[in-house]
Amino acid sequence: MVTESINILDKGAESIIIQGELLGKKVIVKYRIKKPYRHPKFDEMFRKTRTKTEAKVLSELCMNNVNVPTPLIVDLKNSVIVMEYINGEKLSDLIDHIDMENLKTIAYKLGYQIGIMHSLNIYHGDLTLANVLINNGKVYIIDFGLAGYSRDVEEYAMDIHLMKKSLLALAPDKMDVFMEKFIKGYSESYQGNVHVVLQRVEEIRLRGRYVEERLKKKILREKYAE
Amino acid sequence: MHIGDPKNTEDNIYVLGIESTSHTFGIGIVEYNSRKKSLKIIANEYDRYVPAKGGIHPREAALHHTRVAPQVLKKALEKAGTKITDINAIAVSLGPGLGPCLRVGASLARFLASYYKIRLVPVNHAVAHIEIGKYLFNFKDPLIIYVSGGNTLIAIQKKKKYRVLGETLDIPLGNLFDTFTREIGLSPPYVVNGKHQIDICAEWGKEFIPLPYTIKGSDLSFSGLLTAALIQAKKHINNKVELGNICLSLRETAFNMLVEVAERSLVLTRKKEVLLVGGVASNKYLREKLVIMTKMHEAKYAGTPPEYAGDNGAMIALTGFLGYVHGVYIEPEKAFIRQRWRLDEVELPWLPNQ
């Protein structure tokens, strides 16, 4: 059974991660907490659906050899998932003091994993540096609360876009190298057309607010300015 | 744009800021006391364009600005007790915003700068919103939540720029509320006695009804929510309670989305301060949610008060001052407006290089 002593490993934005033991093996218990700032009815609906998708996606990814924690017990009523314990460090914590060669390998492996995931028509929905764990050079993807199933390229492109944005915010100088390797890994495992996805990534960026490249007049104006 | 050494001076520094990105024409003046090394806002005058019907018409708004500009300028100078010749730098908000409106402010700034031979400092409107919040609460490195009629984003400062962690993929939060209340016939006016129509309408409702909740990582999407809420509202347009329920649920859903994204970013960055800026910062329901959320993560919270939350000239002057002392300026003939000028494009010499 899960041990009684509570050892809180991490407090995420929407859940508490507790370390426990199940049949002699280390496990983590992910408990989606109630949020007092939300309407109670909304809160309940919310936690339930997210727990459900996460459990479903995790088990499917596990069966297809993507590095994610194996889900062991799901309790929808209390919004709890018990899953395999992974002893790793968040890439967001590592990125500032990791050497370039190591980072390149990580980026490649991550891209490869994401490629498999997208080939299964699964998107992550919150692919950031904080949701990537590194353990002995092995790359794990965690936190599938916003994940889902879709055949729409938009969702796959969104994952890549989010990874880019996360890099831009936390390690802007390493983004280009990271993304190059990431795409390389991705291209090798993704079964659809990679160019379609990458084109959509660019489209998503241009769609953002106040992106100047969208303004055609700019070209004219710059001509006047010279 | 030039970045060089500012003039070393023992005298007080006065910077005049001009704001005209959207519905507000505003002029603010700040005074820097060189002996006390203190910065003070000494004037903040503005005049808001209120559309008679519909939303902001860019040309009408620009006409309004040209009409009120001389008066606002005069009032600001009087309030500050300064003459135009005392001013060390003119700061102008060159974007992002509505073209015709921006041109009014830019023209005035170019004129003042070239006629009186004063330095012209370009200011990004979004940066100004953040800087005034940081100044008012003495925050050094906050997680920034910027919500207004034209922007909805979460940002942090990193390596001399504000970096956007998450933002709206389509319409901003303020725009969502404005459009919704306009389409169901409640607005304009959008704000009555400091209260937005959405809050007035929400008071009629009691029950929460589910509406689309769209988050992509740290990015938000409000357009589906708007459409769904409008479809519901048009079915119950004559039922006050039902309409209230929709307003309540729309506000609840939109704010929950924003607070969730903010919370994610807060956990990710482990910042100790959270700063809410922009026009929607005056909304007390959003404030309440953020207070609860930040308490859970033991972070300090502050939101700009209504006086400085909406567009104003003081924030432009303040940011202009920072630019001036760090030697950021521009030739008047090159001071073009930029309707699209993303927050994360601007390099800011006063931010730390970490």
Coordinates of C-alpha atoms in Angstrom, one line a residue:
Chain A
M1 CA 0.0 0.0 0.0
V2 CA 0.9 3.6 -0.3
T3 CA 2.9 4.6 2.9
E4 CA 1.3 6.9 5.4
S5 CA 4.1 9.3 5.9
I6 CA 3.7 12.2 3.5
N7 CA 6.7 13.3 1.6
I8 CA 5.8 16.2 -0.7
L9 CA 8.2 16.2 -3.6
D10 CA 6.9 19.1 -5.5
K11 CA 4.0 21.5 -5.6
G12 CA 3.0 22.1 -9.2
A13 CA 0.6 24.7 -10.4
E14 CA -2.4 22.4 -10.2
S15 CA -1.3 19.4 -8.2
I16 CA 0.8 18.1 -5.3
I17 CA 3.3 15.4 -6.0
I18 CA 3.8 13.1 -3.1
Q19 CA 6.3 10.3 -2.9
G20 CA 5.1 7.0 -1.7
E21 CA 5.7 3.2 -1.9
L22 CA 3.6 0.6 -3.5
L23 CA 4.5 -3.1 -3.2
G24 CA 8.0 -2.2 -2.3
K25 CA 8.5 0.1 -5.3
K26 CA 8.9 3.9 -5.1
V27 CA 5.9 5.6 -6.6
I28 CA 4.6 9.1 -6.9
V29 CA 1.0 10.2 -6.1
K30 CA -0.2 13.1 -8.1
Y31 CA -3.1 14.8 -6.5
R32 CA -5.0 17.6 -8.3
I33 CA -5.8 20.1 -5.6
K34 CA -9.0 22.1 -5.2
K35 CA -8.5 25.7 -6.1
P36 CA -10.3 28.2 -3.9
Y37 CA -10.3 30.9 -6.6
R38 CA -12.4 28.8 -8.9
H39 CA -16.2 28.3 -8.9
P40 CA -16.8 25.0 -7.0
K41 CA -18.8 23.4 -9.8
F42 CA -16.2 24.4 -12.4
D43 CA -13.4 23.2 -10.2
E44 CA -14.8 19.7 -9.8
M45 CA -15.5 19.3 -13.5
F46 CA -12.1 20.5 -14.3
R47 CA -10.1 18.3 -12.1
K48 CA -12.0 15.2 -13.1
T49 CA -11.5 15.6 -16.9
R50 CA -7.9 16.5 -16.5
T51 CA -7.1 13.4 -14.4
K52 CA -9.0 11.2 -16.8
T53 CA -7.1 12.4 -19.9
E54 CA -3.8 12.3 -18.2
A55 CA -4.3 8.6 -17.1
K56 CA -5.5 7.6 -20.5
V57 CA -2.7 9.3 -22.4
L58 CA 0.0 8.1 -20.1
S59 CA -1.1 4.4 -20.4
E60 CA -1.2 4.6 -24.2
L61 CA 2.3 6.3 -24.4
C62 CA 3.7 3.7 -22.0
M63 CA 2.5 0.9 -24.2
N64 CA 4.3 2.5 -27.2
N65 CA 7.6 2.9 -25.5
V66 CA 7.6 6.7 -25.0
N67 CA 9.5 7.6 -21.8
V68 CA 6.7 8.7 -19.5
P69 CA 5.9 7.5 -15.9
T70 CA 3.8 4.4 -15.9
P71 CA 0.3 5.0 -14.4
L72 CA -0.5 2.5 -11.7
I73 CA -3.7 3.5 -10.0
V74 CA -6.3 6.1 -11.0
D75 CA -8.9 7.5 -8.6
L76 CA -11.2 9.8 -10.6
K77 CA -13.4 10.7 -7.6
N78 CA -10.4 12.3 -5.7
S79 CA -8.5 13.3 -8.8
V80 CA -5.5 11.1 -7.9
I81 CA -3.1 9.2 -10.1
V82 CA -0.4 6.9 -8.7
M83 CA 2.4 6.5 -11.1
E84 CA 6.0 5.2 -11.4
Y85 CA 8.6 7.3 -9.6
I86 CA 11.2 8.9 -11.8
N87 CA 14.3 10.3 -10.2
G88 CA 15.1 13.1 -12.6
E89 CA 15.8 16.8 -12.8
K90 CA 13.7 19.3 -14.6
L91 CA 15.2 20.5 -17.8
S92 CA 14.2 24.1 -16.8
D93 CA 16.5 23.8 -13.8
L94 CA 19.3 22.2 -15.7
I95 CA 19.4 24.4 -18.8
D96 CA 21.4 27.2 -17.3
H97 CA 24.4 25.1 -16.4
I98 CA 24.4 22.2 -18.8
D99 CA 27.1 21.9 -21.4
M100 CA 26.2 22.3 -25.0
E101 CA 27.0 18.8 -26.2
N102 CA 24.8 17.3 -23.5
L103 CA 22.0 19.7 -24.3
K104 CA 22.2 18.8 -28.0
T105 CA 21.7 15.1 -27.2
I106 CA 18.8 15.9 -24.9
A107 CA 17.2 18.0 -27.5
Y108 CA 17.5 15.2 -30.1
K109 CA 16.1 12.6 -27.8
L110 CA 13.2 14.8 -26.8
G111 CA 12.4 15.6 -30.4
Y112 CA 12.4 11.8 -31.2
Q113 CA 10.0 11.1 -28.3
I114 CA 7.7 13.8 -29.3
G115 CA 7.7 12.5 -32.9
I116 CA 6.5 9.1 -31.7
M117 CA 3.9 10.7 -29.5
H118 CA 2.5 12.8 -32.4
S119 CA 2.5 9.7 -34.6
L120 CA 0.0 8.2 -32.1
N121 CA -2.2 11.3 -32.6
I122 CA -1.5 12.5 -29.1
Y123 CA -0.5 16.0 -28.3
H124 CA 1.0 17.2 -25.0
G125 CA -0.6 20.6 -24.7
D126 CA 1.9 22.0 -22.3
L127 CA 5.3 21.1 -23.7
T128 CA 7.7 23.3 -21.7
L129 CA 11.2 22.8 -20.3
A130 CA 9.6 22.3 -16.8
N131 CA 7.8 19.2 -18.1
V132 CA 10.9 17.4 -19.3
L133 CA 12.8 15.3 -16.8
I134 CA 16.4 14.2 -17.3
N135 CA 17.7 11.1 -15.6
N136 CA 21.1 9.7 -16.5
G137 CA 20.8 11.0 -20.0
K138 CA 17.4 9.5 -20.4
V139 CA 14.6 12.0 -21.3
Y140 CA 11.2 11.7 -19.8
I141 CA 8.1 13.7 -20.6
I142 CA 5.7 14.4 -17.7
D143 CA 2.5 16.3 -16.9
F144 CA -0.2 15.4 -19.4
G145 CA -3.0 17.3 -17.8
L146 CA -3.6 19.4 -21.0
A147 CA -2.9 16.5 -23.4
G148 CA -5.4 15.0 -25.8
Y149 CA -6.1 13.1 -29.0
S150 CA -6.2 14.8 -32.3
R151 CA -5.4 14.3 -36.0
D152 CA -5.1 18.0 -36.5
V153 CA -1.5 19.2 -37.3
E154 CA -2.3 22.4 -35.5
E155 CA -2.0 20.6 -32.1
Y156 CA 1.3 19.0 -33.0
A157 CA 2.6 22.3 -34.2
M158 CA 1.4 23.9 -31.0
D159 CA 3.5 21.6 -29.0
I160 CA 6.6 22.6 -30.9
H161 CA 5.7 26.3 -30.7
L162 CA 5.3 26.0 -26.9
M163 CA 8.7 24.4 -26.6
K164 CA 10.2 27.2 -28.6
K165 CA 8.5 29.8 -26.5
S166 CA 9.6 28.2 -23.3
L167 CA 13.2 28.2 -24.6
L168 CA 12.9 31.8 -25.7
A169 CA 11.7 32.8 -22.2
L170 CA 14.2 30.8 -20.1
A171 CA 17.3 30.3 -22.3
P172 CA 17.0 32.6 -25.3
D173 CA 20.6 32.1 -26.4
K174 CA 20.3 28.3 -26.6
M175 CA 17.1 28.2 -28.5
D176 CA 18.5 27.8 -32.1
V177 CA 20.9 25.0 -31.3
F178 CA 18.3 23.2 -29.2
M179 CA 15.5 23.5 -31.8
E180 CA 17.8 22.3 -34.6
K181 CA 18.5 19.1 -32.8
F182 CA 15.0 18.8 -31.6
I183 CA 13.7 18.9 -35.2
K184 CA 16.3 16.4 -36.3
G185 CA 15.1 13.9 -33.8
Y186 CA 11.5 14.7 -34.5
S187 CA 11.9 14.2 -38.3
E188 CA 13.3 10.7 -37.7
S189 CA 10.4 9.4 -35.7
Y190 CA 7.4 11.4 -36.9
Q191 CA 5.4 9.4 -39.4
G192 CA 3.5 12.3 -41.0
N193 CA 4.9 15.1 -43.1
V194 CA 7.3 17.0 -41.0
H195 CA 7.3 20.1 -43.3
V196 CA 3.6 20.5 -42.9
V197 CA 4.1 20.6 -39.1
L198 CA 7.0 23.0 -39.2
Q199 CA 5.2 25.3 -41.6
R200 CA 2.3 25.4 -39.2
V201 CA 4.7 26.2 -36.3
E202 CA 5.7 29.3 -38.3
E203 CA 2.1 30.2 -39.0
I204 CA 1.3 30.0 -35.3
R205 CA 4.1 32.4 -34.5
L206 CA 2.9 34.9 -37.1
R207 CA -0.6 34.7 -35.8
G208 CA 0.6 36.1 -32.5
R209 CA -0.4 39.7 -31.5
Y210 CA 1.6 42.6 -33.0
V211 CA 3.9 40.4 -35.1
E212 CA 5.3 42.9 -37.5
E213 CA 6.1 40.6 -40.4
R214 CA 2.4 40.3 -40.9
L215 CA 2.3 44.0 -41.8
K216 CA 3.1 44.3 -45.5
K217 CA 3.3 48.0 -45.4
K218 CA 6.5 47.7 -43.3
I219 CA 8.5 47.0 -46.4
L220 CA 7.4 50.3 -48.0
R221 CA 8.0 52.2 -44.8
E222 CA 11.5 50.9 -44.5
K223 CA 12.2 52.0 -48.0
Y224 CA 11.2 55.5 -47.1
A225 CA 13.3 55.5 -43.9
E226 CA 16.5 54.8 -45.8
Chain B
M1 CA 17.6 54.2 -32.2
H2 CA 20.7 55.3 -30.3
I3 CA 22.1 54.0 -27.1
G4 CA 24.8 56.2 -25.7
D5 CA 25.9 58.1 -22.5
P6 CA 23.3 60.5 -21.2
K7 CA 24.3 64.0 -20.3
N8 CA 25.6 64.2 -16.8
T9 CA 23.7 66.8 -15.0
E10 CA 23.3 68.1 -11.5
D11 CA 19.9 69.7 -12.2
N12 CA 16.6 68.0 -11.9
I13 CA 15.5 66.0 -14.9
Y14 CA 12.0 66.6 -16.3
V15 CA 10.5 64.1 -18.8
L16 CA 7.2 64.7 -20.6
G17 CA 5.4 61.6 -21.9
I18 CA 2.8 61.4 -24.6
E19 CA 0.3 58.6 -24.8
S20 CA -2.1 58.1 -27.7
T21 CA -2.1 54.5 -28.7
S22 CA -5.9 53.9 -28.4
H23 CA -8.8 55.6 -26.7
T24 CA -6.8 57.8 -24.4
F25 CA -4.8 60.9 -25.1
G26 CA -2.7 61.5 -22.1
I27 CA 0.3 63.6 -21.1
G28 CA 2.3 63.0 -18.0
I29 CA 5.4 64.6 -16.5
V30 CA 8.0 63.1 -14.1
E31 CA 10.6 64.9 -12.1
Y32 CA 13.9 63.4 -11.1
N33 CA 15.5 65.1 -8.1
S34 CA 19.2 64.7 -8.7
R35 CA 20.1 65.5 -5.1
K36 CA 17.6 63.2 -3.4
K37 CA 17.8 60.7 -6.3
S38 CA 14.1 60.3 -6.2
L39 CA 11.6 60.1 -9.1
K40 CA 8.1 61.6 -8.8
I41 CA 5.1 61.8 -11.1
I42 CA 4.1 65.5 -11.1
A43 CA 1.4 65.5 -13.7
N44 CA -0.9 63.0 -15.3
E45 CA -3.6 64.5 -17.4
Y46 CA -5.7 62.7 -19.9
D47 CA -8.9 62.8 -21.9
R48 CA -10.7 59.6 -23.0
Y49 CA -12.5 59.1 -26.2
V50 CA -15.9 57.5 -25.5
P51 CA -17.7 56.1 -28.7
A52 CA -21.3 57.1 -29.0
K53 CA -22.0 53.7 -30.5
G54 CA -20.0 50.6 -31.3
G55 CA -16.4 50.2 -30.5
I56 CA -13.4 52.5 -30.9
H57 CA -13.4 54.0 -34.4
P58 CA -9.7 54.7 -35.1
R59 CA -10.4 57.8 -37.1
E60 CA -12.9 59.2 -34.7
A61 CA -10.5 58.5 -31.8
A62 CA -7.7 60.2 -33.7
L63 CA -9.9 63.3 -34.3
H64 CA -10.8 63.4 -30.6
H65 CA -7.0 63.3 -29.8
T66 CA -6.2 66.2 -32.1
R67 CA -9.0 68.2 -30.6
V68 CA -8.0 67.7 -27.0
A69 CA -4.2 67.5 -27.4
P70 CA -3.4 71.3 -26.9
Q71 CA -5.6 71.5 -23.8
V72 CA -4.2 68.3 -22.2
L73 CA -0.7 69.5 -22.8
K74 CA -1.4 72.9 -21.3
K75 CA -3.1 71.4 -18.3
A76 CA -0.2 69.0 -17.7
L77 CA 2.4 71.7 -17.8
E78 CA 0.3 73.9 -15.5
K79 CA -0.2 71.1 -13.0
A80 CA 3.5 70.3 -13.0
G81 CA 4.4 74.0 -12.8
T82 CA 7.0 73.6 -15.5
K83 CA 7.5 75.3 -18.8
I84 CA 8.0 73.4 -22.0
T85 CA 11.6 74.7 -22.1
D86 CA 12.3 73.0 -18.7
I87 CA 11.7 69.6 -20.2
N88 CA 14.8 67.5 -20.8
A89 CA 13.2 64.8 -22.9
I90 CA 9.9 64.1 -24.7
A91 CA 8.9 60.5 -24.5
V92 CA 6.3 59.2 -26.9
S93 CA 4.5 55.9 -27.1
L94 CA 5.2 54.8 -30.7
G95 CA 3.3 51.5 -30.5
P96 CA 1.7 49.1 -30.5
G97 CA -1.7 50.6 -31.1
L98 CA -4.1 52.1 -33.6
G99 CA -2.3 53.8 -36.5
P100 CA -4.4 57.0 -36.7
C101 CA -4.3 57.5 -32.9
L102 CA -0.5 56.8 -32.7
R103 CA 0.1 59.4 -35.4
V104 CA -1.4 62.2 -33.3
G105 CA 0.9 61.6 -30.4
A106 CA 3.9 61.0 -32.7
S107 CA 3.3 64.2 -34.6
L108 CA 3.0 66.3 -31.4
A109 CA 6.2 64.6 -30.0
R110 CA 8.2 65.2 -33.2
F111 CA 7.1 68.8 -33.3
L112 CA 7.9 69.5 -29.7
A113 CA 11.3 67.7 -30.0
S114 CA 12.4 69.5 -33.2
Y115 CA 11.0 72.9 -32.4
Y116 CA 12.4 73.1 -28.9
K117 CA 15.4 70.9 -29.6
I118 CA 14.6 68.4 -26.9
R119 CA 15.6 64.8 -27.0
L120 CA 13.0 62.4 -28.2
V121 CA 12.7 59.0 -26.5
P122 CA 10.7 56.2 -28.1
V123 CA 8.6 54.1 -25.7
N124 CA 6.8 50.8 -26.2
H125 CA 3.4 51.1 -24.7
A126 CA 3.5 47.6 -23.1
V127 CA 6.9 48.3 -21.5
A128 CA 5.4 51.5 -20.0
H129 CA 2.5 49.6 -18.4
I130 CA 5.0 47.3 -16.7
E131 CA 7.5 50.0 -15.7
I132 CA 4.9 52.1 -13.9
G133 CA 3.7 49.0 -11.9
K134 CA 7.3 48.2 -10.9
Y135 CA 7.9 51.8 -9.9
L136 CA 4.7 52.1 -7.8
F137 CA 5.3 48.9 -5.8
N138 CA 9.1 49.0 -5.9
F139 CA 9.2 45.5 -7.5
K140 CA 12.5 44.4 -8.8
D141 CA 11.8 41.1 -10.6
P142 CA 8.1 40.3 -10.8
L143 CA 6.0 37.8 -12.8
I144 CA 4.0 40.3 -14.9
I145 CA 0.4 39.8 -15.9
Y146 CA -0.6 42.4 -18.4
V147 CA -4.3 42.5 -19.3
S148 CA -6.0 45.3 -21.2
G149 CA -8.2 45.9 -24.2
G150 CA -5.3 45.2 -26.5
N151 CA -3.1 42.8 -24.6
T152 CA -3.2 39.7 -22.5
L153 CA 0.1 38.3 -21.6
I154 CA 2.4 36.9 -18.9
A155 CA 6.0 38.0 -19.0
I156 CA 9.2 38.0 -17.0
Q157 CA 12.4 40.0 -17.4
K158 CA 15.4 38.1 -18.7
K159 CA 18.6 39.2 -20.4
K160 CA 17.6 42.9 -20.9
K161 CA 14.2 42.1 -22.4
Y162 CA 10.8 41.3 -21.2
R163 CA 10.1 37.7 -22.3
V164 CA 6.6 36.6 -23.0
L165 CA 5.8 33.3 -21.3
G166 CA 2.2 33.1 -22.4
E167 CA -0.2 35.3 -24.3
T168 CA -3.6 35.3 -26.0
L169 CA -3.6 33.6 -29.4
D170 CA -6.5 35.6 -30.7
I171 CA -8.4 38.4 -28.8
P172 CA -7.4 40.0 -25.6
L173 CA -9.4 39.7 -22.3
G174 CA -10.5 43.3 -22.3
N175 CA -11.7 43.0 -25.9
L176 CA -13.6 39.8 -25.0
F177 CA -15.7 41.6 -22.3
D178 CA -16.1 44.7 -24.5
T179 CA -17.3 42.8 -27.5
F180 CA -19.6 40.5 -25.5
T181 CA -21.4 43.4 -23.7
R182 CA -21.6 45.4 -26.9
E183 CA -23.1 42.5 -28.9
I184 CA -25.8 41.9 -26.3
G185 CA -26.6 45.6 -26.2
L186 CA -25.2 46.6 -22.8
S187 CA -22.4 48.8 -24.1
P188 CA -21.3 51.4 -24.8
P189 CA -20.6 52.9 -22.3
Y190 CA -18.3 50.0 -21.4
V191 CA -17.5 51.2 -17.9
V192 CA -20.0 52.8 -15.6
N193 CA -18.8 54.4 -12.3
G194 CA -15.6 52.4 -12.5
K195 CA -17.4 49.1 -13.1
H196 CA -17.3 47.2 -16.3
Q197 CA -20.7 46.2 -17.8
I198 CA -19.7 42.6 -17.6
D199 CA -19.5 42.9 -13.8
I200 CA -22.8 44.7 -13.6
C201 CA -24.4 42.0 -15.7
A202 CA -22.8 39.2 -13.7
E203 CA -24.5 40.6 -10.6
W204 CA -27.9 39.5 -12.1
G205 CA -26.8 35.9 -12.3
K206 CA -26.4 33.1 -9.7
E207 CA -25.5 30.0 -11.5
F208 CA -22.4 28.8 -13.2
I209 CA -22.8 27.3 -16.7
P210 CA -19.9 25.5 -18.5
L211 CA -18.3 27.4 -21.4
P212 CA -15.3 26.5 -23.5
Y213 CA -12.0 26.7 -21.7
T214 CA -9.1 26.9 -24.0
I215 CA -5.5 26.8 -22.8
K216 CA -2.6 25.8 -25.0
G217 CA 0.4 25.5 -22.7
S218 CA 0.7 29.0 -21.3
D219 CA -1.2 30.5 -24.2
L220 CA -4.9 31.4 -24.1
S221 CA -7.6 31.5 -26.6
F222 CA -10.8 33.6 -26.0
S223 CA -12.5 33.6 -29.4
G224 CA -14.3 30.3 -28.9
L225 CA -15.4 31.4 -25.5
L226 CA -16.8 34.6 -27.0
T227 CA -18.8 32.8 -29.7
A228 CA -20.2 30.2 -27.3
A229 CA -21.2 32.9 -24.8
L230 CA -22.9 34.9 -27.6
I231 CA -24.8 32.0 -28.8
Q232 CA -26.1 31.3 -25.3
A233 CA -26.9 34.9 -24.7
K234 CA -28.9 35.4 -27.9
K235 CA -31.2 32.6 -26.8
H236 CA -31.9 34.3 -23.5
I237 CA -31.7 37.9 -24.5
N238 CA -34.9 38.9 -22.6
N239 CA -34.2 36.8 -19.5
K240 CA -32.2 39.0 -17.0
V241 CA -31.2 36.1 -14.7
E242 CA -30.1 33.8 -17.6
L243 CA -28.1 36.7 -19.1
G244 CA -26.6 37.3 -15.7
N245 CA -25.6 33.6 -15.5
I246 CA -23.9 33.8 -18.9
C247 CA -22.0 37.0 -17.9
L248 CA -21.0 35.4 -14.6
S249 CA -19.8 32.2 -16.3
L250 CA -18.0 34.1 -19.1
R251 CA -16.1 36.2 -16.6
E252 CA -15.4 33.2 -14.3
T253 CA -14.1 31.1 -17.2
A254 CA -11.9 33.8 -18.7
F255 CA -10.4 34.8 -15.4
N256 CA -9.8 31.2 -14.4
M257 CA -7.9 30.7 -17.7
L258 CA -5.8 33.7 -17.0
V259 CA -5.1 32.8 -13.4
E260 CA -4.2 29.2 -14.3
V261 CA -1.7 30.3 -16.8
A262 CA -0.3 32.8 -14.4
E263 CA 0.0 30.1 -11.8
R264 CA 1.8 27.8 -14.1
S265 CA 4.3 30.5 -15.0
L266 CA 4.7 31.4 -11.3
V267 CA 5.6 27.8 -10.5
L268 CA 7.9 27.6 -13.5
T269 CA 9.8 30.7 -12.8
R270 CA 9.6 30.7 -8.9
K271 CA 9.2 34.5 -8.8
K272 CA 8.5 36.1 -5.5
E273 CA 6.5 39.0 -6.8
V274 CA 3.4 39.1 -9.0
L275 CA 2.4 42.3 -10.7
L276 CA -0.9 42.9 -12.5
V277 CA -0.9 45.8 -15.0
G278 CA -3.1 47.1 -17.8
G279 CA -6.6 48.4 -17.9
V280 CA -8.2 45.2 -16.6
A281 CA -6.1 45.5 -13.5
S282 CA -8.8 47.6 -11.9
N283 CA -11.2 44.6 -12.0
K284 CA -11.8 43.5 -8.4
Y285 CA -12.8 39.9 -9.2
L286 CA -9.6 39.2 -11.1
R287 CA -7.7 40.8 -8.2
E288 CA -9.4 38.6 -5.7
K289 CA -8.5 35.5 -7.6
L290 CA -4.9 36.5 -8.0
V291 CA -4.6 37.4 -4.3
I292 CA -5.7 33.9 -3.4
M293 CA -3.5 32.3 -6.0
T294 CA -0.4 34.2 -5.0
K295 CA -0.9 33.5 -1.3
M296 CA -0.9 29.8 -2.1
H297 CA 2.5 30.2 -3.6
E298 CA 3.8 32.7 -1.0
A299 CA 4.4 35.4 -3.5
K300 CA 3.8 39.1 -3.0
Y301 CA 1.0 40.5 -5.1
A302 CA 0.3 44.0 -6.4
G303 CA -1.9 45.5 -9.1
T304 CA -1.7 49.0 -10.5
P305 CA -4.4 51.3 -9.0
P306 CA -7.1 52.5 -11.5
E307 CA -5.4 55.9 -11.9
Y308 CA -2.4 54.2 -13.5
A309 CA -3.9 51.0 -14.7
G310 CA -5.6 52.4 -17.8
D311 CA -3.5 54.1 -20.5
N312 CA -1.9 57.3 -19.2
G313 CA 0.9 59.7 -20.0
A314 CA 2.7 59.3 -16.7
M315 CA 3.8 55.8 -17.5
I316 CA 5.2 56.9 -20.8
A317 CA 7.1 59.8 -19.1
L318 CA 8.4 57.4 -16.4
T319 CA 9.6 54.9 -19.0
G320 CA 10.9 57.8 -21.1
F321 CA 13.0 58.9 -18.1
L322 CA 14.6 55.4 -17.8
G323 CA 15.3 55.6 -21.5
Y324 CA 16.7 59.1 -21.2
V325 CA 19.2 58.3 -18.4
H326 CA 20.3 55.3 -20.3
G327 CA 20.8 57.3 -23.4
V328 CA 18.0 55.8 -25.5
Y329 CA 16.8 58.4 -28.0
I330 CA 15.8 58.8 -31.6
E331 CA 16.0 61.5 -34.3
P332 CA 12.6 63.2 -34.8
E333 CA 12.6 62.4 -38.5
K334 CA 13.0 58.7 -37.8
A335 CA 10.3 58.5 -35.1
F336 CA 7.9 56.4 -37.0
I337 CA 5.0 54.8 -35.3
R338 CA 4.8 51.1 -35.0
Q339 CA 1.3 49.6 -35.0
R340 CA 2.9 46.2 -34.3
W341 CA 5.7 46.3 -31.9
R342 CA 5.9 43.3 -29.6
L343 CA 6.9 43.7 -26.0
D344 CA 9.7 41.0 -26.4
E345 CA 11.3 42.9 -29.3
V346 CA 12.4 45.8 -27.2
E347 CA 15.9 45.8 -25.7
L348 CA 15.9 47.7 -22.4
P349 CA 19.3 48.8 -21.1
W350 CA 18.0 49.3 -17.6
L351 CA 17.0 45.6 -17.1
P352 CA 19.6 43.3 -15.6
N353 CA 21.6 41.0 -17.9
Q354 CA 20.4 37.8 -16.3

